[in-house]
mmCIF file of C-alpha atoms and ligand atoms in Angstrom:
data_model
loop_
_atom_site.group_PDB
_atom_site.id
_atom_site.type_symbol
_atom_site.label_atom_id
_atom_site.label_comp_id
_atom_site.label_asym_id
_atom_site.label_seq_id
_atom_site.Cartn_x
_atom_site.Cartn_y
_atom_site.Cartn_z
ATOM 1 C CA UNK A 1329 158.623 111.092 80.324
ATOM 2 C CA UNK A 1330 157.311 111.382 83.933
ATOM 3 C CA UNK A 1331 154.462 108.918 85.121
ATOM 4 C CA UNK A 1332 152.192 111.681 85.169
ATOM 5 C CA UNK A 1333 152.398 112.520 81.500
ATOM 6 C CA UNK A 1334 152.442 108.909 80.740
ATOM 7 C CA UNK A 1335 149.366 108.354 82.386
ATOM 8 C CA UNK A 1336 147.708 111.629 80.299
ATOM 9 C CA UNK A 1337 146.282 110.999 76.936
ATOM 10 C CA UNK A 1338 148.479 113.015 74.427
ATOM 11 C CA UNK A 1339 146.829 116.776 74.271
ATOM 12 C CA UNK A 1340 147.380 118.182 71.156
ATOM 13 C CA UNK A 1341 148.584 116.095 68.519
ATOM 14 C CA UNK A 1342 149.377 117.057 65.100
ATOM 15 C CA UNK A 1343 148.122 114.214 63.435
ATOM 16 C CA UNK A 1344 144.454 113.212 63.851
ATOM 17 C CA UNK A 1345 142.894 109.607 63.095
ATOM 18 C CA UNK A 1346 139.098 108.148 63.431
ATOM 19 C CA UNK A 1347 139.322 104.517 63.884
ATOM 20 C CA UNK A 1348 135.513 103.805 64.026
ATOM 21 C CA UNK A 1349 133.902 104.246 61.174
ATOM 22 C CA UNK A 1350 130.748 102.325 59.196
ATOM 23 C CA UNK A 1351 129.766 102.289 55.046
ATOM 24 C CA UNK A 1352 127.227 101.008 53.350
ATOM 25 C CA UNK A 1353 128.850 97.549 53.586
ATOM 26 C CA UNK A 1354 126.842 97.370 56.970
ATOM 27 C CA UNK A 1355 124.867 100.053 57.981
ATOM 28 C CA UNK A 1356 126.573 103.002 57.397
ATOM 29 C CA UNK A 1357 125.419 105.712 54.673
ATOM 30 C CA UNK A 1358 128.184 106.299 52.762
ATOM 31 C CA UNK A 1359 129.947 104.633 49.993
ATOM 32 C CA UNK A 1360 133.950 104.296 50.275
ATOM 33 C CA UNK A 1361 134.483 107.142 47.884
ATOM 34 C CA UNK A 1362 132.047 109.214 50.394
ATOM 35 C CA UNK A 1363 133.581 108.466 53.567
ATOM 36 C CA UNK A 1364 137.198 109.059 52.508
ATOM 37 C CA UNK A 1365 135.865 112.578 51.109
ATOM 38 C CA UNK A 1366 134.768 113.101 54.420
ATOM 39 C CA UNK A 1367 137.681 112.536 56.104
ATOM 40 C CA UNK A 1368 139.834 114.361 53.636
ATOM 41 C CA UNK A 1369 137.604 116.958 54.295
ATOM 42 C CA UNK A 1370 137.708 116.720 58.254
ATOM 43 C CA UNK A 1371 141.847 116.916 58.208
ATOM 44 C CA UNK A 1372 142.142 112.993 59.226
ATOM 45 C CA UNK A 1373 145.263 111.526 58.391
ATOM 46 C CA UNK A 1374 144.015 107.610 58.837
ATOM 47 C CA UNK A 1375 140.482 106.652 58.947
ATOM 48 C CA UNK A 1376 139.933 102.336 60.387
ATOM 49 C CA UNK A 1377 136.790 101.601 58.484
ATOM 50 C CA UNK A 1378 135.403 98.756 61.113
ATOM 51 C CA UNK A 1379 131.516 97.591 59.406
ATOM 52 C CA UNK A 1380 130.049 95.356 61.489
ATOM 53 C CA UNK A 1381 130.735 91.617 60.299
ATOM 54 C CA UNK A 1382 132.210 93.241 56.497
ATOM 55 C CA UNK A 1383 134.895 94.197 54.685
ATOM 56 C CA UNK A 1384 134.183 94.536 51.102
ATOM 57 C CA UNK A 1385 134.439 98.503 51.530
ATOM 58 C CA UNK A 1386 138.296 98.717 52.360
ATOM 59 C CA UNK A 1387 139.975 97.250 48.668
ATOM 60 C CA UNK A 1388 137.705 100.472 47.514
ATOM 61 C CA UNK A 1389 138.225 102.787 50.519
ATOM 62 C CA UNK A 1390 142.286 102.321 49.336
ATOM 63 C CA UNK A 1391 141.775 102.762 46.167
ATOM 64 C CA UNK A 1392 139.884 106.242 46.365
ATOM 65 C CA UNK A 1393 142.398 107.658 49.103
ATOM 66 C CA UNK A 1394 145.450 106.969 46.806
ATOM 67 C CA UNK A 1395 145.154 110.294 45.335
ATOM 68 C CA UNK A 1396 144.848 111.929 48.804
ATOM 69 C CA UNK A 1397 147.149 111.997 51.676
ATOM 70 C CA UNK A 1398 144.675 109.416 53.987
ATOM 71 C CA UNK A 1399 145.702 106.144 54.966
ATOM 72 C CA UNK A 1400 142.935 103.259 55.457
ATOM 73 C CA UNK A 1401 143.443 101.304 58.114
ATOM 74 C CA UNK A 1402 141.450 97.922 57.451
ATOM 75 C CA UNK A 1403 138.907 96.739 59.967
ATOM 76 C CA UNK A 1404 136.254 94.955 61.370
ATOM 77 C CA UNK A 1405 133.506 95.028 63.853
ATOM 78 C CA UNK A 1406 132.482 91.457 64.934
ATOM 79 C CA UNK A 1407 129.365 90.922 66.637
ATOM 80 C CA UNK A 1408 129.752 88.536 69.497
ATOM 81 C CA UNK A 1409 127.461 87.678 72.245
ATOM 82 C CA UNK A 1410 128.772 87.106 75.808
ATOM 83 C CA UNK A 1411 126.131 85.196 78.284
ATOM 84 C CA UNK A 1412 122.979 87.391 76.477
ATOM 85 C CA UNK A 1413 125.109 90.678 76.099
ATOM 86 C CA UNK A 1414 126.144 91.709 72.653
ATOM 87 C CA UNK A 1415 129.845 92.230 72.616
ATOM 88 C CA UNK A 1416 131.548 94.417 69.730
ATOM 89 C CA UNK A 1417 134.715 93.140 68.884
ATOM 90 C CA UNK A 1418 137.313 95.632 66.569
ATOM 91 C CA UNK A 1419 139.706 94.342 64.183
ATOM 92 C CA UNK A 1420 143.013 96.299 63.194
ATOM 93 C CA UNK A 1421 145.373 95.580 60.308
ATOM 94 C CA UNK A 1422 143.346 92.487 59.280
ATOM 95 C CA UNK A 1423 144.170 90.821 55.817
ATOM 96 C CA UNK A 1424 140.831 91.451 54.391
ATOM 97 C CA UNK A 1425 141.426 88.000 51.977
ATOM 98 C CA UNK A 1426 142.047 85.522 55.513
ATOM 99 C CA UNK A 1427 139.677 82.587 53.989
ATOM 100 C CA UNK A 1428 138.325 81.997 57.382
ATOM 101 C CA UNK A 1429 137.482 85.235 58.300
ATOM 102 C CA UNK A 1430 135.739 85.949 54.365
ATOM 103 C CA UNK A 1431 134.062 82.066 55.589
ATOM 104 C CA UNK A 1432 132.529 83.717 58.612
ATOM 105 C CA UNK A 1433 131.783 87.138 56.981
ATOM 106 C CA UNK A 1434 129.625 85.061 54.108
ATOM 107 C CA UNK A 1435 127.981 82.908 56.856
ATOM 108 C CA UNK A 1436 127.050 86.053 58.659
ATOM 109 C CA UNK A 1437 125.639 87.600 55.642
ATOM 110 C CA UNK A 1438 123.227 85.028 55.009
ATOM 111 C CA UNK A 1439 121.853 84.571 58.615
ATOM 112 C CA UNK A 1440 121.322 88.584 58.483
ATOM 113 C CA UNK A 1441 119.164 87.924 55.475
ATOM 114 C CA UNK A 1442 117.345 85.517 57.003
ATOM 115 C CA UNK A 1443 117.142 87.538 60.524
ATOM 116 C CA UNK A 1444 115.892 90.401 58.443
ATOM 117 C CA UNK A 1445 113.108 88.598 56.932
ATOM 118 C CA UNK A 1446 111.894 87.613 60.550
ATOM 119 C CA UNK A 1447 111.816 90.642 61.689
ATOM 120 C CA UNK A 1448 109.930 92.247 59.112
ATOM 121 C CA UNK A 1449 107.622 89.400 59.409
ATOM 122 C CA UNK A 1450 107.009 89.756 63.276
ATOM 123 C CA UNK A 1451 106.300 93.369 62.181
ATOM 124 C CA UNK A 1452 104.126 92.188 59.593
ATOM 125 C CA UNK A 1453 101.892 90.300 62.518
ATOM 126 C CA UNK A 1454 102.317 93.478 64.540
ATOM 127 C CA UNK A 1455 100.346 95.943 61.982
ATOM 128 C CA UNK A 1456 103.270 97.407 60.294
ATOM 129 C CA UNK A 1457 103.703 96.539 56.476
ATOM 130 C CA UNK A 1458 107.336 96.824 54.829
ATOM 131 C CA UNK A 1459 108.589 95.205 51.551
ATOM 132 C CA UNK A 1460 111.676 93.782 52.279
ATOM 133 C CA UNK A 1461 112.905 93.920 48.622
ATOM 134 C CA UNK A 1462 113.311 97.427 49.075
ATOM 135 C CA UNK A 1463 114.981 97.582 52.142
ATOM 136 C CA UNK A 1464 117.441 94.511 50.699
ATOM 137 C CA UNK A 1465 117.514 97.054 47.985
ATOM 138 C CA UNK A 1466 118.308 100.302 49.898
ATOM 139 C CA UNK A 1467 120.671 98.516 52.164
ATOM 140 C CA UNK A 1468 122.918 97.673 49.464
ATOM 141 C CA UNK A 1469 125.659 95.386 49.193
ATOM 142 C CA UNK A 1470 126.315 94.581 52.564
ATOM 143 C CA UNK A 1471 125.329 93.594 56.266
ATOM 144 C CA UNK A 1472 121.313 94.296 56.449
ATOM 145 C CA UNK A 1473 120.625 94.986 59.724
ATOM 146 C CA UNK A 1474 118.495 96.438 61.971
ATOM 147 C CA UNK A 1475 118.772 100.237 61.226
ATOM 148 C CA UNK A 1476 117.968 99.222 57.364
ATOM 149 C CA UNK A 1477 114.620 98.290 58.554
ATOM 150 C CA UNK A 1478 114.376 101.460 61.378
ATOM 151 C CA UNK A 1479 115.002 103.377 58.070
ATOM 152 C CA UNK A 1480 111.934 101.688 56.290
ATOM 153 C CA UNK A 1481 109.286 102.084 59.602
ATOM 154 C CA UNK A 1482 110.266 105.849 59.551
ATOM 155 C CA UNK A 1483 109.799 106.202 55.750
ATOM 156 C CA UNK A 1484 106.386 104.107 55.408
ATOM 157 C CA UNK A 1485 105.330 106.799 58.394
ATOM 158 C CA UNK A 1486 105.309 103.775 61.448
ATOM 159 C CA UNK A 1487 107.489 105.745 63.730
ATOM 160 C CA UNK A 1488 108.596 109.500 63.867
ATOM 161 C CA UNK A 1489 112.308 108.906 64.275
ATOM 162 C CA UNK A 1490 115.190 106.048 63.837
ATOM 163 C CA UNK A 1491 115.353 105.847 68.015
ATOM 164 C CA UNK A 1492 111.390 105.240 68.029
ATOM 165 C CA UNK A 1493 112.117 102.760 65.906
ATOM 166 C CA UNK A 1494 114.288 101.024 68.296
ATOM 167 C CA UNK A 1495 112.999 102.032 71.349
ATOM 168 C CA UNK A 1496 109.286 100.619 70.121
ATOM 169 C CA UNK A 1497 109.862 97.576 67.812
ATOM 170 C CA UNK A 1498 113.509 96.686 67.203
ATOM 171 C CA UNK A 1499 115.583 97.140 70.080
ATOM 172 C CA UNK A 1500 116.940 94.292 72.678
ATOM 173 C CA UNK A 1501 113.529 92.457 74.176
ATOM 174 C CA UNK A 1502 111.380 94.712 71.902
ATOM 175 C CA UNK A 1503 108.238 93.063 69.973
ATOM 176 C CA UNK A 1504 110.283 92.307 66.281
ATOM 177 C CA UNK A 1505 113.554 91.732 67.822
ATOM 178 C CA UNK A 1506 115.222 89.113 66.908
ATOM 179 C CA UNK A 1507 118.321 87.963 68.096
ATOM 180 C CA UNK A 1508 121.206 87.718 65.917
ATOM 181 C CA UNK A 1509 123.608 84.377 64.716
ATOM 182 C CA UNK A 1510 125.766 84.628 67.518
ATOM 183 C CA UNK A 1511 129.886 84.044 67.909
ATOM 184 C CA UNK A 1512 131.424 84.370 71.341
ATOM 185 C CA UNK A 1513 134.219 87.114 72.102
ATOM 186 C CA UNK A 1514 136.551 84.454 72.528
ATOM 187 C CA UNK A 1515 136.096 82.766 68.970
ATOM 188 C CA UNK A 1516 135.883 86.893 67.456
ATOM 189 C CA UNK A 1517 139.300 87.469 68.941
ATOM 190 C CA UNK A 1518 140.637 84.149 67.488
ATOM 191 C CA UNK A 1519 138.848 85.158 63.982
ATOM 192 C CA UNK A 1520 141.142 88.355 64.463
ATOM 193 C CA UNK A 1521 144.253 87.175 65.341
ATOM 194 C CA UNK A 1522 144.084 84.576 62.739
ATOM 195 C CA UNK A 1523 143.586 87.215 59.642
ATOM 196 C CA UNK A 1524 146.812 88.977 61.259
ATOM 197 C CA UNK A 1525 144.982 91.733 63.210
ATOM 198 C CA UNK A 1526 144.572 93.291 66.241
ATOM 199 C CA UNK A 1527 141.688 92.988 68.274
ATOM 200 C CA UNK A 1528 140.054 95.850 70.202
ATOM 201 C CA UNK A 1529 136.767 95.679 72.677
ATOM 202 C CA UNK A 1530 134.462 98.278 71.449
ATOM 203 C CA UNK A 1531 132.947 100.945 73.381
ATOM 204 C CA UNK A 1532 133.199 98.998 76.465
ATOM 205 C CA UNK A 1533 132.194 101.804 78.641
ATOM 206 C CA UNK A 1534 128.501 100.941 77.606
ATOM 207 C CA UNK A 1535 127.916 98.111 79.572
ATOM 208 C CA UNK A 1536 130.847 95.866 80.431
ATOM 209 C CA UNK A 1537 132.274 95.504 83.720
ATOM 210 C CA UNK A 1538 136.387 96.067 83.876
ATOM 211 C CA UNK A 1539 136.423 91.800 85.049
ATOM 212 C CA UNK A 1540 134.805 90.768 81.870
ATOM 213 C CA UNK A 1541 136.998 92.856 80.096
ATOM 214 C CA UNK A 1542 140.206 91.022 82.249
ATOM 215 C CA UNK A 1543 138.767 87.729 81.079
ATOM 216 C CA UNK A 1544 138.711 89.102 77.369
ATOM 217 C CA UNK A 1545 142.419 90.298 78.028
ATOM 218 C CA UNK A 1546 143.515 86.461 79.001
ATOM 219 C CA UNK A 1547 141.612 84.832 76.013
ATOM 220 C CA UNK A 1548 144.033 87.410 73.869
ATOM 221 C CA UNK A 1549 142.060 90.760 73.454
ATOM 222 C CA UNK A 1550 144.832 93.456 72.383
ATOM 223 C CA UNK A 1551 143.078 96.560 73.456
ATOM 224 C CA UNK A 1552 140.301 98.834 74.131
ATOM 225 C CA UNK A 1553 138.175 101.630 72.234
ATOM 226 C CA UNK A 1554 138.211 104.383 74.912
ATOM 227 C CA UNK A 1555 137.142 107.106 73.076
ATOM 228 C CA UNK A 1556 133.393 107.006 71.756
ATOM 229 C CA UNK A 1557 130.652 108.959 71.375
ATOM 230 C CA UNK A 1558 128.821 106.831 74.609
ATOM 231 C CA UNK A 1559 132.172 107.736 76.315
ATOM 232 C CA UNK A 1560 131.650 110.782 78.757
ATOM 233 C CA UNK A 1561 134.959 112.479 79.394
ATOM 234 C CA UNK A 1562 135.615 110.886 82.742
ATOM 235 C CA UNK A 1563 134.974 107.202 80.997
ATOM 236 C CA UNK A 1564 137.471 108.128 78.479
ATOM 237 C CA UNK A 1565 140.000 108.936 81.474
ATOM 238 C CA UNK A 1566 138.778 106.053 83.402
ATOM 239 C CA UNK A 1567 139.811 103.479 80.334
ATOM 240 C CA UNK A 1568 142.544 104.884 80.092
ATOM 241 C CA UNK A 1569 144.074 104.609 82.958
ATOM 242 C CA UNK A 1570 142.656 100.452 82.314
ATOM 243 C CA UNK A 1571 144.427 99.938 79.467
ATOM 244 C CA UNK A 1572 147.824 101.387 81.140
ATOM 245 C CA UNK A 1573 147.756 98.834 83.795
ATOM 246 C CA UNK A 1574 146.554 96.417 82.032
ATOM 247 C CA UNK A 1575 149.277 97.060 79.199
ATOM 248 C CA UNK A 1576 146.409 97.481 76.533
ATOM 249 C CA UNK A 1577 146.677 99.588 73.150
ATOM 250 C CA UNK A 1578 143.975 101.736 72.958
ATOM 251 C CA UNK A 1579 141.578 103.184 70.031
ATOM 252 C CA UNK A 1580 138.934 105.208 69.721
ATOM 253 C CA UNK A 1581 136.248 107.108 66.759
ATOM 254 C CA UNK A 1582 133.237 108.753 66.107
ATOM 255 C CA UNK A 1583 131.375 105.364 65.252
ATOM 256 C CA UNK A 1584 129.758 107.555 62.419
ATOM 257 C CA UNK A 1585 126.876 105.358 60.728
ATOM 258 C CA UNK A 1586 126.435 108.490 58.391
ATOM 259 C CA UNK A 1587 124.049 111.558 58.918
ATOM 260 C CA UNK A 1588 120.812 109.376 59.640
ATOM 261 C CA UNK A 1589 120.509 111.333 63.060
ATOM 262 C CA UNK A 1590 120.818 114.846 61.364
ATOM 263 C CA UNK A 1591 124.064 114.980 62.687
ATOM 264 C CA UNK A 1592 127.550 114.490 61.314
ATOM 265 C CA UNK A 1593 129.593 112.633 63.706
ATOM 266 C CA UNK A 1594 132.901 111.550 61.778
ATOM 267 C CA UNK A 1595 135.658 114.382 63.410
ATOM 268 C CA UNK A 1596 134.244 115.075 66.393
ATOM 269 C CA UNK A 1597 135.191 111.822 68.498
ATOM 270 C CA UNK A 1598 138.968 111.530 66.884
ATOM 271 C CA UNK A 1599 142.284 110.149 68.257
ATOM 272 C CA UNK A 1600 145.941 111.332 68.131
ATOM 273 C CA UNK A 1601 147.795 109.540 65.364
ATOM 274 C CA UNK A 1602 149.699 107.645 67.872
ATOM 275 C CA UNK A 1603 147.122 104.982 68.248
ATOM 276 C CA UNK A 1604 148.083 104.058 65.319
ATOM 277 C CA UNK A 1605 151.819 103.986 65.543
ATOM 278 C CA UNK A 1606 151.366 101.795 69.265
ATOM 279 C CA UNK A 1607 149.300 99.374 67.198
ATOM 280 C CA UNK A 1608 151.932 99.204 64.366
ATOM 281 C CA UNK A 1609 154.595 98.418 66.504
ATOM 282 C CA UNK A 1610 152.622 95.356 68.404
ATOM 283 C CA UNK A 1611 152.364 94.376 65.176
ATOM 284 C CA UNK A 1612 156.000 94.207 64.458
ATOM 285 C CA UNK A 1613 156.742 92.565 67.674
ATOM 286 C CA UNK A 1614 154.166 89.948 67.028
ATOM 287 C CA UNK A 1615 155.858 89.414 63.435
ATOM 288 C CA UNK A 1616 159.125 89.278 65.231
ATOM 289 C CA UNK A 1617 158.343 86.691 67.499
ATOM 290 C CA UNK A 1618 156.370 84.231 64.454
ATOM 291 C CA UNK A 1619 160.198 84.357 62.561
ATOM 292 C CA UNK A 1620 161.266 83.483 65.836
ATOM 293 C CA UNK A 1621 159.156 80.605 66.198
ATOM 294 C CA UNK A 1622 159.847 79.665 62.735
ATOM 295 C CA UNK A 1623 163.443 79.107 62.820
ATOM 296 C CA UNK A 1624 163.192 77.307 65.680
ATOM 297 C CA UNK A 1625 161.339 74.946 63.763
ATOM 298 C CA UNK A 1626 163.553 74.632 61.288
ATOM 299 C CA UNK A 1627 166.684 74.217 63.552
ATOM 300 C CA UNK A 1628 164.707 71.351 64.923
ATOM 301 C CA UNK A 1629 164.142 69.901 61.315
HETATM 302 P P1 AMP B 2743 122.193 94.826 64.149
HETATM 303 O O1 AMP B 2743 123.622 94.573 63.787
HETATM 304 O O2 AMP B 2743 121.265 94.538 63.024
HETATM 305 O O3 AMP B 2743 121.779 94.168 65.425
HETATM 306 O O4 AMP B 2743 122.088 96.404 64.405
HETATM 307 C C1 AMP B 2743 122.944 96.978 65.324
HETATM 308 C C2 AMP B 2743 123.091 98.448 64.999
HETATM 309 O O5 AMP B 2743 121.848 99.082 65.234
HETATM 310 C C3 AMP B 2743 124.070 99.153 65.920
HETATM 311 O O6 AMP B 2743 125.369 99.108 65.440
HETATM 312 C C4 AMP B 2743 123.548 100.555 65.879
HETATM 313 O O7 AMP B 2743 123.965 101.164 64.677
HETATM 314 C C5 AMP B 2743 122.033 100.353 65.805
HETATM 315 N N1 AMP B 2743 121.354 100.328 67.117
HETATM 316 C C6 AMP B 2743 121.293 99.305 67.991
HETATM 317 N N2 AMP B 2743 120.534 99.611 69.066
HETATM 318 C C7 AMP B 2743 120.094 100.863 68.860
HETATM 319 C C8 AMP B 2743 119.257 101.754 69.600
HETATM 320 N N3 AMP B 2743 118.706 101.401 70.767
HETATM 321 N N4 AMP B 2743 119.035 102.981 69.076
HETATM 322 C C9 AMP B 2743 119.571 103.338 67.897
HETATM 323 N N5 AMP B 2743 120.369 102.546 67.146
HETATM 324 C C10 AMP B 2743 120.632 101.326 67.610
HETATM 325 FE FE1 FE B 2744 125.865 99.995 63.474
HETATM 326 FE FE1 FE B 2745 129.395 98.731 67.922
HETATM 327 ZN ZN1 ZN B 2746 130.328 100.555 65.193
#
């Protein structure tokens, strides 16, 4: 392969994958059985279901896409904050039963809870009446969060649409924001590793600069998400070219919450197959190198 096609991302694979993807375990819309319906229906051969700090949707997710060709690749989203910026942290091939990362997941749960209450209280002094129990109630079994309760200020008529919502009330600095139990990127990555996964920075064309990202890449960070719906074409290209000098795997999805926006966005931000493949083999090297370190041990025992 010359440099030049090395440095190109692959143009027109035959197999398709969307590693970004959110249920109703945080704030997406759909249920498992939905979402791998979806993708079934979009052509995907491997969907990463990543909801933001839980995983209780994957065990299903598998379950449902044994009777289709689709294979679920379990993830993660961490939310980490990095001197006042919130950092999204992906996790790849994680053992969704790691007891630390099901200690954190339970910890973050309940602060969400408790964040969402304060919110809808600061609303509460700001004019705007919402029953939580319904919005604990419509946001089902997993990660409340902010869009839950952008989703009740639309339907009690408060704002017009879900961005109002943020852009008035809910969003960074905004009148009911508040700010969420935080982790840093360095203790997400090490939450990652430890549950055997991979960690990606996500969408990190937002707002990170290229030497945070170099300090994520010395505390351990495995790759980037380069393709995202935030991503303009020339970002994607620009990352891209990051992650090959920086010797990073890369990922990439539509980020799809569900249609809350009108608009269906699971298919249209997918990534060649070979993502997927890059990521596997890491993995095997990594596994290679722990039997390594094992019988070293035991030669020294
Ligand atoms: P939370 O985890 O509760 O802080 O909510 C974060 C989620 O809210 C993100 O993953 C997005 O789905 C959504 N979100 C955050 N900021 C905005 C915004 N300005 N406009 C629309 N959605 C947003
Ligand atoms: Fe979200
Ligand atoms: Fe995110
Ligand atoms: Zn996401």
């Amino acid at each position: 392969m010359s440099s030049t096609e090395k440095n190109n991302l692959p143009q027109s694979p035959t197999y398709w994958a969307d590693l970004h993807l959110h249920t109703h375990a945080s704030d997406g819309l759909y249920t498992p059985k939905q979402l791998v319906e979806l993708a079934v229906e979009k052509g995907l051969c491997a969907i990463g279901i990543t909801d933001h700090d839980a995983v209780r949707s994957i065990k299903p997710a598998i379950e449902e896409a044994e009777s289709y060709n689709l294979e679920i690749i379990p993830g993660v989203e961490l939310s980490t904050v990095d001197r006042q910026l919130d950092v999204h942290i992906l996790g790849y091939f994680i053992d969704i039963k790691n007891k630390r990362m099901l200690h954190y997941i339970q910890l973050f749960q309940e602060e969400r809870v408790r964040r969402a209450k304060k919110i809808v209280a600061k609303l509460y002094d700001l004019g705007m009446k919402l029953n939580l129990d319904l919005i604990m109630q419509n946001a089902g079994p997993g990660s409340i969060g902010r869009p839950h309760i952008a989703d009740a200020l639309m339907e009690e008529g408060y704002v017009l649409s879900y961005d109002e919502a943020f852009y008035k009330f809910l969003g960074n600095n905004k009148p009911a924001y508040v700010p969420k139990y935080k982790i840093s990127p360095s203790e997400g990555i090490e939450l990652i590793q430890n549950a055997g996964g991979l960690s990606f920075l996500a969408h990190p064309g937002l707002d990170i600069t290229t030497e945070t990202i170099a300090g994520y890449i010395k505390l351990g960070l495995d790759g980037i998400e380069i393709r995202h719906p935030k991503h303009s074409q020339h970002k994607v290209n620009e990352l891209y070219q990051f992650a090959i000098r920086h010797e990073l795997l890369v990922s990439g999805g539509s980020d799809c919450h569900g249609n809350r926006k009108g608009q269906e966005m699971m298919g249209l931000f997918n990534v060649p197959y070979q993502f997927v493949d890059d990521m596997k083999q890491k993995l095997e090297i990594i596994k290679g190198m722990s039997s390594v370190t094992i019988t070293n041990t035991n030669e020294k025992m």
